[in-house]
Structure formats: structure tokens, C-alpha cells
């Protein structure tokens, strides 16, 4: 993997944390790469990856609040169309 892209909604970040993050950490340990606490590959949260906007829970929280809970996710980078 070169990049992990995730929706910035809390429920998708939690799913990624449970399902993907442990495997990234295992892979990083197996490659024995010095990373200065950065994961390989980078994890980027993109608003365009959100699945829907029907309920209040689909609006999400501010990136600064999410960054405190998910410090390994990049909430600042975005891809330009």
C-alpha cells in the first residue's frame, strides 16, 4: 500500500483504527523501518470519501478535534481535482 484514504467521519475512522491500523503496524514492524512514529503508508482523511450526508451524525467534527483522537491521520492534506 502506498496510501490509505479514509472518510473523516468518526465512525469510519474508528473502523479504520480497528480493521486497518493494526495491520499497518504489523507490516511496519516486519519491515523494520525507522519511521519517527509515522506509519507506512500515510493515512489521509478526505471529506470527498464520506459516504453520505443524511443525518446530523454524517456532518462530522472539526479536523482539530479529530486530530486529537486520531493523531496518525493527516487531516490537512487534500487532493486537488
JSON list of C-alpha atoms in Angstrom, two decimals:
[
{"chain": "A", "resi": 1, "resn": "UNK", "atom": "CA", "xyz": [0.00, 0.00, 0.00]},
{"chain": "A", "resi": 2, "resn": "UNK", "atom": "CA", "xyz": [1.17, 3.48, -0.82]},
{"chain": "A", "resi": 3, "resn": "UNK", "atom": "CA", "xyz": [-1.65, 5.45, 0.78]},
{"chain": "A", "resi": 4, "resn": "UNK", "atom": "CA", "xyz": [-4.71, 4.87, 2.96]},
{"chain": "A", "resi": 5, "resn": "UNK", "atom": "CA", "xyz": [-7.63, 7.23, 2.33]},
{"chain": "A", "resi": 6, "resn": "UNK", "atom": "CA", "xyz": [-10.44, 7.36, 4.86]},
{"chain": "A", "resi": 7, "resn": "UNK", "atom": "CA", "xyz": [-13.58, 9.39, 5.36]},
{"chain": "A", "resi": 8, "resn": "UNK", "atom": "CA", "xyz": [-13.20, 11.98, 8.13]},
{"chain": "A", "resi": 9, "resn": "UNK", "atom": "CA", "xyz": [-16.38, 10.79, 9.82]},
{"chain": "A", "resi": 10, "resn": "UNK", "atom": "CA", "xyz": [-15.70, 9.40, 13.30]},
{"chain": "A", "resi": 11, "resn": "UNK", "atom": "CA", "xyz": [-17.36, 6.03, 12.60]},
{"chain": "A", "resi": 12, "resn": "UNK", "atom": "CA", "xyz": [-15.16, 5.38, 9.55]},
{"chain": "A", "resi": 13, "resn": "UNK", "atom": "CA", "xyz": [-12.05, 6.50, 11.41]},
{"chain": "A", "resi": 14, "resn": "UNK", "atom": "CA", "xyz": [-12.92, 4.07, 14.22]},
{"chain": "A", "resi": 15, "resn": "UNK", "atom": "CA", "xyz": [-13.45, 1.25, 11.70]},
{"chain": "A", "resi": 16, "resn": "UNK", "atom": "CA", "xyz": [-10.10, 2.01, 10.09]},
{"chain": "A", "resi": 17, "resn": "UNK", "atom": "CA", "xyz": [-8.49, 2.09, 13.55]},
{"chain": "A", "resi": 18, "resn": "UNK", "atom": "CA", "xyz": [-9.83, -1.39, 14.34]},
{"chain": "A", "resi": 19, "resn": "UNK", "atom": "CA", "xyz": [-9.51, -3.02, 10.93]},
{"chain": "A", "resi": 20, "resn": "UNK", "atom": "CA", "xyz": [-6.58, -1.44, 9.08]},
{"chain": "A", "resi": 21, "resn": "UNK", "atom": "CA", "xyz": [-4.30, 0.23, 11.62]},
{"chain": "A", "resi": 22, "resn": "UNK", "atom": "CA", "xyz": [-3.22, -3.00, 13.40]},
{"chain": "A", "resi": 23, "resn": "UNK", "atom": "CA", "xyz": [-2.18, -4.50, 10.06]},
{"chain": "A", "resi": 24, "resn": "UNK", "atom": "CA", "xyz": [-0.17, -1.40, 9.15]},
{"chain": "A", "resi": 25, "resn": "UNK", "atom": "CA", "xyz": [1.68, -1.61, 12.46]},
{"chain": "A", "resi": 26, "resn": "UNK", "atom": "CA", "xyz": [2.46, -5.30, 11.92]},
{"chain": "A", "resi": 27, "resn": "UNK", "atom": "CA", "xyz": [3.72, -4.60, 8.41]},
{"chain": "A", "resi": 28, "resn": "UNK", "atom": "CA", "xyz": [5.85, -1.73, 9.69]},
{"chain": "A", "resi": 29, "resn": "UNK", "atom": "CA", "xyz": [7.44, -3.94, 12.35]},
{"chain": "A", "resi": 30, "resn": "UNK", "atom": "CA", "xyz": [8.16, -6.63, 9.77]},
{"chain": "A", "resi": 31, "resn": "UNK", "atom": "CA", "xyz": [9.99, -4.16, 7.51]},
{"chain": "A", "resi": 32, "resn": "UNK", "atom": "CA", "xyz": [11.95, -2.72, 10.46]},
{"chain": "A", "resi": 33, "resn": "UNK", "atom": "CA", "xyz": [11.82, 0.81, 9.06]},
{"chain": "A", "resi": 34, "resn": "UNK", "atom": "CA", "xyz": [12.76, 3.79, 11.22]},
{"chain": "A", "resi": 35, "resn": "UNK", "atom": "CA", "xyz": [9.71, 6.00, 10.93]},
{"chain": "A", "resi": 36, "resn": "UNK", "atom": "CA", "xyz": [9.83, 8.53, 13.77]},
{"chain": "A", "resi": 37, "resn": "UNK", "atom": "CA", "xyz": [6.33, 7.45, 14.85]},
{"chain": "A", "resi": 38, "resn": "UNK", "atom": "CA", "xyz": [4.91, 7.80, 11.34]},
{"chain": "A", "resi": 39, "resn": "UNK", "atom": "CA", "xyz": [3.05, 4.93, 9.78]},
{"chain": "A", "resi": 40, "resn": "UNK", "atom": "CA", "xyz": [3.77, 3.48, 6.42]},
{"chain": "A", "resi": 41, "resn": "UNK", "atom": "CA", "xyz": [1.78, 4.22, 4.33]},
{"chain": "A", "resi": 42, "resn": "UNK", "atom": "CA", "xyz": [0.36, 7.65, 5.19]},
{"chain": "A", "resi": 43, "resn": "UNK", "atom": "CA", "xyz": [-3.29, 7.83, 6.26]},
{"chain": "A", "resi": 44, "resn": "UNK", "atom": "CA", "xyz": [-5.23, 10.79, 4.85]},
{"chain": "A", "resi": 45, "resn": "UNK", "atom": "CA", "xyz": [-8.79, 11.77, 5.76]},
{"chain": "A", "resi": 46, "resn": "UNK", "atom": "CA", "xyz": [-10.66, 13.26, 2.80]},
{"chain": "A", "resi": 47, "resn": "UNK", "atom": "CA", "xyz": [-14.14, 14.79, 3.01]},
{"chain": "A", "resi": 48, "resn": "UNK", "atom": "CA", "xyz": [-14.90, 13.53, -0.52]},
{"chain": "A", "resi": 49, "resn": "UNK", "atom": "CA", "xyz": [-14.59, 9.98, 0.82]},
{"chain": "A", "resi": 50, "resn": "UNK", "atom": "CA", "xyz": [-17.63, 10.49, 3.10]},
{"chain": "A", "resi": 51, "resn": "UNK", "atom": "CA", "xyz": [-20.39, 8.10, 2.21]},
{"chain": "A", "resi": 52, "resn": "UNK", "atom": "CA", "xyz": [-23.49, 10.29, 2.69]},
{"chain": "A", "resi": 53, "resn": "UNK", "atom": "CA", "xyz": [-24.91, 13.36, 4.37]},
{"chain": "A", "resi": 54, "resn": "UNK", "atom": "CA", "xyz": [-28.41, 12.47, 5.54]},
{"chain": "A", "resi": 55, "resn": "UNK", "atom": "CA", "xyz": [-28.20, 12.64, 9.31]},
{"chain": "A", "resi": 56, "resn": "UNK", "atom": "CA", "xyz": [-26.60, 15.00, 11.83]},
{"chain": "A", "resi": 57, "resn": "UNK", "atom": "CA", "xyz": [-24.05, 12.27, 12.57]},
{"chain": "A", "resi": 58, "resn": "UNK", "atom": "CA", "xyz": [-22.91, 12.49, 8.94]},
{"chain": "A", "resi": 59, "resn": "UNK", "atom": "CA", "xyz": [-21.70, 16.07, 9.34]},
{"chain": "A", "resi": 60, "resn": "UNK", "atom": "CA", "xyz": [-18.71, 15.18, 11.49]},
{"chain": "A", "resi": 61, "resn": "UNK", "atom": "CA", "xyz": [-16.44, 17.10, 13.82]},
{"chain": "A", "resi": 62, "resn": "UNK", "atom": "CA", "xyz": [-13.76, 19.69, 13.15]},
{"chain": "A", "resi": 63, "resn": "UNK", "atom": "CA", "xyz": [-10.37, 18.40, 11.96]},
{"chain": "A", "resi": 64, "resn": "UNK", "atom": "CA", "xyz": [-8.65, 19.74, 15.08]},
{"chain": "A", "resi": 65, "resn": "UNK", "atom": "CA", "xyz": [-10.90, 17.67, 17.37]},
{"chain": "A", "resi": 66, "resn": "UNK", "atom": "CA", "xyz": [-10.46, 14.56, 15.21]},
{"chain": "A", "resi": 67, "resn": "UNK", "atom": "CA", "xyz": [-6.68, 15.07, 15.07]},
{"chain": "A", "resi": 68, "resn": "UNK", "atom": "CA", "xyz": [-6.52, 14.80, 18.87]},
{"chain": "A", "resi": 69, "resn": "UNK", "atom": "CA", "xyz": [-8.29, 11.43, 18.82]},
{"chain": "A", "resi": 70, "resn": "UNK", "atom": "CA", "xyz": [-6.61, 10.11, 15.65]},
{"chain": "A", "resi": 71, "resn": "UNK", "atom": "CA", "xyz": [-3.09, 11.65, 15.65]},
{"chain": "A", "resi": 72, "resn": "UNK", "atom": "CA", "xyz": [-1.80, 9.26, 12.97]},
{"chain": "A", "resi": 73, "resn": "UNK", "atom": "CA", "xyz": [-4.30, 10.57, 10.39]},
{"chain": "A", "resi": 74, "resn": "UNK", "atom": "CA", "xyz": [-3.47, 13.55, 8.19]},
{"chain": "A", "resi": 75, "resn": "UNK", "atom": "CA", "xyz": [-6.47, 15.90, 8.23]},
{"chain": "A", "resi": 76, "resn": "UNK", "atom": "CA", "xyz": [-4.64, 18.76, 6.49]},
{"chain": "A", "resi": 77, "resn": "UNK", "atom": "CA", "xyz": [-3.72, 17.30, 3.11]},
{"chain": "A", "resi": 78, "resn": "UNK", "atom": "CA", "xyz": [-6.28, 17.16, 0.34]},
{"chain": "A", "resi": 79, "resn": "UNK", "atom": "CA", "xyz": [-6.05, 16.15, -3.26]},
{"chain": "A", "resi": 80, "resn": "UNK", "atom": "CA", "xyz": [-6.73, 18.80, -5.87]},
{"chain": "A", "resi": 81, "resn": "UNK", "atom": "CA", "xyz": [-9.19, 17.89, -8.64]}
]
